[in-house]
Each structure stands twice: as structure tokens, then as C-alpha cells.
Amino acid sequence: DAGITQSPRYKITETGRQVTLMCHQTWSHSYMFWYRQDLGHGLRLIYYSAAADITDKGEVPDGYVVSRSKTENFPLTLESATRSQTSVYFCASSGPLTGFAYEQYFGPGTRLTVT
Amino acid sequence: AQSVTQPDIHITVSEGASLELRCNYSYGATPYLFWYVQSPGQGLQLLLKYFSGDTLVQGIKGFEAEFKRSQSSFNLRKPSVHWSDAAEYFCAVVTNSGGSNYKLTFGKGTLLTVNP
């Protein structure tokens, strides 16, 4: 299906384990983003990517790693999960800057629980 | 630093009543502004956007927003609320960290409850 998908939708993991959240978009958008959403904090940017092989830190990058070898995929890895990383994670994508395509399109989210 | 403030954490309205959700931004240049809606358990959906031109913009689901530069505001309105509008609403502004990098800065959201 066209659009932006995230997997898994729900994940329970233990403290100290590595976990990878997947994000895939079919629009060939240049930009991709990872956010976490927590009560009282709203949406906070973790990492973003302007193109394949170009990534940059957002507001809360500690404890997370990203890569972008292909335009359509932007996986987020928690190298050693902590309880403070229990959250809902959203991936988003956006087209090129020409045409003022700044709007971001969001995936359905992954609810991650770290026990 | 650029920021977005949504002063109302929670608003309750009756079905059929009018609605206005407030958003104030802090940004030096001409802002690019958005409103998103998030239904429970869902991702964010774009309602409308303002880049330039007419300061009153129309969006999906009967929503509109008015950009007021003098007040640094971009308030969302709907003349008659439906029960299905119950959701959380986020205002956002484009911020540019230089070159081709850009990000959206989001407000903390306003939760809308609709009473029958």
C-alpha cells in the first residue's frame, strides 16, 4: 500500500535489549523524521534525515541510533533500551523543499514498552 | 529560538457549538504554519497549512485558521463541532536550522472533548 508504514505497531522489550523500529514510505520523500510522544511533552524530535545517508540529531537523540541507506527506509534503533524510552514513536516524511512541501505525513505509530 | 504555544491544554464544547483553538508562535521570519489532528491511537493528520497569501485558510473537515502577524497567532476555528471532532490538536511551525535542513516545532497540543 502507498503511504508511510511503521512496524511493529506494538512492542514490549526488556531493559538493556536492543530494539529496532522500522519506518517505510512509498512517496520517495526526501525527508524523514522520528518523534516520540509522551504525556506532558507533546511531540519531540529524535532524529531526522534530509536524504539517504544524511542524518542529524533532533531534540532528544541520546540512546537512539538511525541510519538511512535507502530513501524509503528510516529505521530507529534503541541500542540498550531503558524504561525512560517507553513511549509512542512516530515516523514522518516530507517531500522536497520546492513547492513549499514542508508538511509532514505521519505513520500510525509504534507503542513501545520497556519493562 | 522558535516556539509554539497552545495555551489551552483541554477544551470541552457541546456538539453543534463553535470552536476556537489558540496557537501563538515565536519566529522572526514569515512563518510556515500547520494544524494537525490526532485521534486516539492514531498518527497525526494534516488539517491545514499557511505559507503565504490569504490569511484565512481552509482545511479538511470544515476547519479554518486565520494567520494574524500582529498577534503572532494562528487560531483554528470550526463553526459547528461534531462529536467526531473529539481529538488532540497540534499547531506547528517550520523551523530552519540552516541550509536544506528544516524541522517542525510542535505545540504541546490541545485536547478537545465534545459533549453530546
Short mmCIF file of C-alpha atoms in Angstrom, two decimals:
data_model
loop_
_atom_site.label_atom_id
_atom_site.label_comp_id
_atom_site.label_asym_id
_atom_site.label_seq_id
_atom_site.Cartn_x
_atom_site.Cartn_y
_atom_site.Cartn_z
CA ASP A 1 0.00 0.00 0.00
CA ALA A 2 1.13 3.53 -0.68
CA GLY A 3 1.94 5.78 2.22
CA ILE A 4 4.03 5.54 5.34
CA THR A 5 4.07 2.44 7.50
CA GLN A 6 5.66 1.54 10.81
CA SER A 7 6.46 -1.82 12.29
CA PRO A 8 5.89 -3.26 14.72
CA ARG A 9 2.82 -1.41 15.93
CA TYR A 10 3.30 -2.67 19.47
CA LYS A 11 6.46 -3.88 21.16
CA ILE A 12 7.35 -4.96 24.67
CA THR A 13 11.01 -5.38 25.46
CA GLU A 14 13.24 -5.67 28.48
CA THR A 15 15.70 -3.16 29.84
CA GLY A 16 19.08 -3.46 28.15
CA ARG A 17 17.85 -5.12 24.98
CA GLN A 18 18.38 -3.68 21.53
CA VAL A 19 15.23 -2.96 19.57
CA THR A 20 14.72 -1.54 16.10
CA LEU A 21 11.63 0.28 14.93
CA MET A 22 11.04 0.31 11.22
CA CYS A 23 9.64 3.05 9.01
CA HIS A 24 8.91 2.74 5.32
CA GLN A 25 7.44 5.30 2.92
CA THR A 26 6.42 4.86 -0.70
CA TRP A 27 6.35 8.50 -1.79
CA SER A 28 10.11 8.84 -2.38
CA HIS A 29 10.07 11.76 0.03
CA SER A 30 13.47 13.26 0.72
CA TYR A 31 12.94 14.00 4.39
CA MET A 32 12.15 11.56 7.15
CA PHE A 33 11.73 12.13 10.86
CA TRP A 34 11.43 10.23 14.12
CA TYR A 35 9.43 11.63 17.03
CA ARG A 36 8.47 10.35 20.42
CA GLN A 37 5.22 11.35 22.08
CA ASP A 38 4.86 11.42 25.85
CA LEU A 39 2.20 12.88 28.11
CA GLY A 40 3.15 16.39 29.11
CA HIS A 41 5.87 16.68 26.50
CA GLY A 42 3.97 16.57 23.25
CA LEU A 43 5.98 15.52 20.21
CA ARG A 44 9.74 15.64 20.46
CA LEU A 45 12.07 15.16 17.52
CA ILE A 46 14.63 12.40 17.95
CA TYR A 47 16.43 12.32 14.60
CA TYR A 48 15.77 13.47 11.08
CA SER A 49 17.19 12.84 7.64
CA ALA A 50 17.28 15.15 4.64
CA ALA A 51 18.20 12.37 2.20
CA ALA A 52 19.74 8.93 2.06
CA ASP A 53 22.98 8.80 4.07
CA ILE A 54 22.30 12.20 5.65
CA THR A 55 21.02 12.22 9.21
CA ASP A 56 21.02 14.75 12.02
CA LYS A 57 20.12 14.91 15.68
CA GLY A 58 16.92 16.38 16.93
CA GLU A 59 15.88 17.46 20.39
CA VAL A 60 16.26 14.13 22.24
CA PRO A 61 18.77 11.87 20.39
CA ASP A 62 20.52 10.23 23.35
CA GLY A 63 20.16 6.46 23.41
CA TYR A 64 18.98 6.24 19.81
CA VAL A 65 20.73 5.44 16.53
CA VAL A 66 19.41 5.90 13.00
CA SER A 67 20.54 5.01 9.53
CA ARG A 68 19.20 5.72 6.08
CA SER A 69 20.81 3.64 3.37
CA LYS A 70 17.70 3.79 1.17
CA THR A 71 15.41 6.74 0.60
CA GLU A 72 12.31 4.80 1.58
CA ASN A 73 13.50 3.36 4.89
CA PHE A 74 14.47 5.06 8.13
CA PRO A 75 14.97 2.58 10.99
CA LEU A 76 15.35 3.76 14.58
CA THR A 77 17.40 1.61 16.95
CA LEU A 78 17.44 1.71 20.71
CA GLU A 79 20.85 0.23 21.43
CA SER A 80 20.16 -0.59 25.08
CA ALA A 81 16.57 0.11 25.96
CA THR A 82 15.72 1.91 29.20
CA ARG A 83 12.38 2.38 30.92
CA SER A 84 12.51 6.09 30.11
CA GLN A 85 12.25 5.13 26.44
CA THR A 86 8.77 3.74 26.97
CA SER A 87 6.79 5.91 24.60
CA VAL A 88 4.84 6.11 21.38
CA TYR A 89 7.14 6.60 18.41
CA PHE A 90 6.05 8.27 15.21
CA CYS A 91 7.80 8.35 11.89
CA ALA A 92 7.04 11.10 9.37
CA SER A 93 8.14 12.01 5.88
CA SER A 94 8.13 15.12 3.75
CA GLY A 95 8.81 15.98 0.14
CA PRO A 96 11.43 18.31 -1.35
CA LEU A 97 11.54 21.97 -0.40
CA THR A 98 10.44 23.11 -3.85
CA GLY A 99 6.74 23.83 -3.88
CA PHE A 100 6.84 24.55 -0.16
CA ALA A 101 6.31 20.89 0.60
CA TYR A 102 7.17 21.32 4.27
CA GLU A 103 4.16 19.44 5.52
CA GLN A 104 4.96 16.14 7.14
CA TYR A 105 2.96 12.95 6.80
CA PHE A 106 2.88 10.68 9.79
CA GLY A 107 2.84 6.95 10.21
CA PRO A 108 0.43 5.20 12.62
CA GLY A 109 2.98 4.97 15.41
CA THR A 110 4.70 2.24 17.41
CA ARG A 111 3.84 1.84 21.06
CA LEU A 112 6.99 0.66 22.85
CA THR A 113 7.04 -0.56 26.43
CA VAL A 114 10.34 -1.23 28.17
CA THR A 115 10.00 -3.40 31.27
CA ALA B 1 14.51 30.03 19.42
CA GLN B 2 11.37 29.27 17.54
CA SER B 3 8.49 28.05 19.64
CA VAL B 4 4.80 27.32 19.51
CA THR B 5 2.42 27.83 22.41
CA GLN B 6 -1.01 26.32 22.71
CA PRO B 7 -2.38 27.98 25.84
CA ASP B 8 -5.30 25.60 26.34
CA ILE B 9 -4.41 22.07 27.40
CA HIS B 10 -8.01 20.86 27.39
CA ILE B 11 -11.21 22.34 25.96
CA THR B 12 -14.74 21.00 26.26
CA VAL B 13 -17.51 22.09 23.94
CA SER B 14 -21.01 20.92 23.22
CA GLU B 15 -21.84 19.32 19.92
CA GLY B 16 -23.01 21.99 17.49
CA ALA B 17 -21.17 24.79 19.27
CA SER B 18 -18.43 26.82 17.66
CA LEU B 19 -14.80 26.12 18.39
CA GLU B 20 -11.62 28.15 18.50
CA LEU B 21 -8.25 26.64 19.44
CA ARG B 22 -5.45 29.08 20.09
CA CYS B 23 -1.90 28.94 18.79
CA ASN B 24 0.85 31.50 19.24
CA TYR B 25 4.24 31.24 17.61
CA SER B 26 7.58 32.86 18.07
CA TYR B 27 9.52 33.17 14.83
CA GLY B 28 11.35 36.10 13.26
CA ALA B 29 10.69 35.49 9.59
CA THR B 30 7.47 34.73 7.76
CA PRO B 31 6.28 31.52 9.36
CA TYR B 32 5.03 28.40 7.68
CA LEU B 33 2.27 27.14 9.97
CA PHE B 34 0.26 23.95 10.31
CA TRP B 35 -2.54 22.41 12.28
CA TYR B 36 -2.61 18.66 12.79
CA VAL B 37 -5.24 16.45 14.43
CA GLN B 38 -4.62 13.20 16.26
CA SER B 39 -7.46 10.83 17.05
CA PRO B 40 -6.90 8.32 19.86
CA GLY B 41 -4.43 5.61 18.88
CA GLN B 42 -3.72 7.23 15.54
CA GLY B 43 -0.96 9.19 13.89
CA LEU B 44 -1.19 12.90 13.12
CA GLN B 45 -3.26 14.06 10.19
CA LEU B 46 -2.71 17.40 8.48
CA LEU B 47 -5.74 19.69 8.77
CA LEU B 48 -4.47 22.80 7.05
CA LYS B 49 -1.39 24.91 6.37
CA TYR B 50 -0.40 28.53 5.86
CA PHE B 51 2.58 29.58 3.76
CA SER B 52 1.65 32.99 2.38
CA GLY B 53 -1.18 34.92 0.73
CA ASP B 54 -4.69 34.88 2.08
CA THR B 55 -4.52 34.91 5.86
CA LEU B 56 -7.68 32.81 6.19
CA VAL B 57 -7.00 29.25 5.14
CA GLN B 58 -9.46 26.44 4.71
CA GLY B 59 -8.73 22.88 5.65
CA ILE B 60 -10.32 19.49 5.74
CA LYS B 61 -13.29 18.51 7.90
CA GLY B 62 -14.71 22.04 7.87
CA PHE B 63 -11.84 23.63 9.76
CA GLU B 64 -10.30 27.01 9.03
CA ALA B 65 -7.48 29.03 10.55
CA GLU B 66 -6.56 32.68 10.49
CA PHE B 67 -2.99 33.95 10.46
CA LYS B 68 -2.54 37.22 12.33
CA ARG B 69 1.01 38.51 12.11
CA SER B 70 0.38 41.37 14.55
CA GLN B 71 -0.68 38.90 17.22
CA SER B 72 1.72 36.09 16.22
CA SER B 73 -1.28 33.81 16.17
CA PHE B 74 -2.72 31.07 14.01
CA ASN B 75 -6.00 30.09 15.64
CA LEU B 76 -8.05 27.15 14.43
CA ARG B 77 -11.82 27.50 14.13
CA LYS B 78 -14.87 25.48 13.27
CA PRO B 79 -18.40 26.93 13.24
CA SER B 80 -20.18 23.78 14.42
CA VAL B 81 -18.40 20.95 16.17
CA HIS B 82 -19.31 17.31 15.60
CA TRP B 83 -18.76 14.52 18.11
CA SER B 84 -16.20 13.02 15.73
CA ASP B 85 -14.01 16.11 16.17
CA ALA B 86 -13.02 14.94 19.63
CA ALA B 87 -9.25 14.53 19.37
CA GLU B 88 -5.99 16.24 20.17
CA TYR B 89 -4.96 19.18 18.03
CA PHE B 90 -1.40 20.31 17.41
CA CYS B 91 -0.12 23.56 15.99
CA ALA B 92 3.31 23.53 14.34
CA VAL B 93 5.74 25.94 12.72
CA VAL B 94 8.57 25.23 10.29
CA THR B 95 11.97 25.99 11.70
CA ASN B 96 15.10 26.07 9.60
CA SER B 97 18.42 25.21 11.08
CA GLY B 98 20.32 26.31 8.03
CA GLY B 99 20.88 25.06 4.51
CA SER B 100 18.37 22.47 3.46
CA ASN B 101 17.67 21.31 6.98
CA TYR B 102 14.30 22.03 8.36
CA LYS B 103 12.12 20.78 11.18
CA LEU B 104 8.65 21.28 12.55
CA THR B 105 8.31 22.61 16.07
CA PHE B 106 5.07 21.46 17.63
CA GLY B 107 2.98 22.91 20.39
CA LYS B 108 2.10 20.61 23.27
CA GLY B 109 -1.40 20.09 21.97
CA THR B 110 -4.99 20.88 22.96
CA LEU B 111 -7.28 18.01 23.83
CA LEU B 112 -10.83 18.59 22.61
CA THR B 113 -13.75 16.89 24.32
CA VAL B 114 -17.18 17.14 22.70
CA ASN B 115 -20.26 16.75 24.88
CA PRO B 116 -23.46 15.43 23.30
#
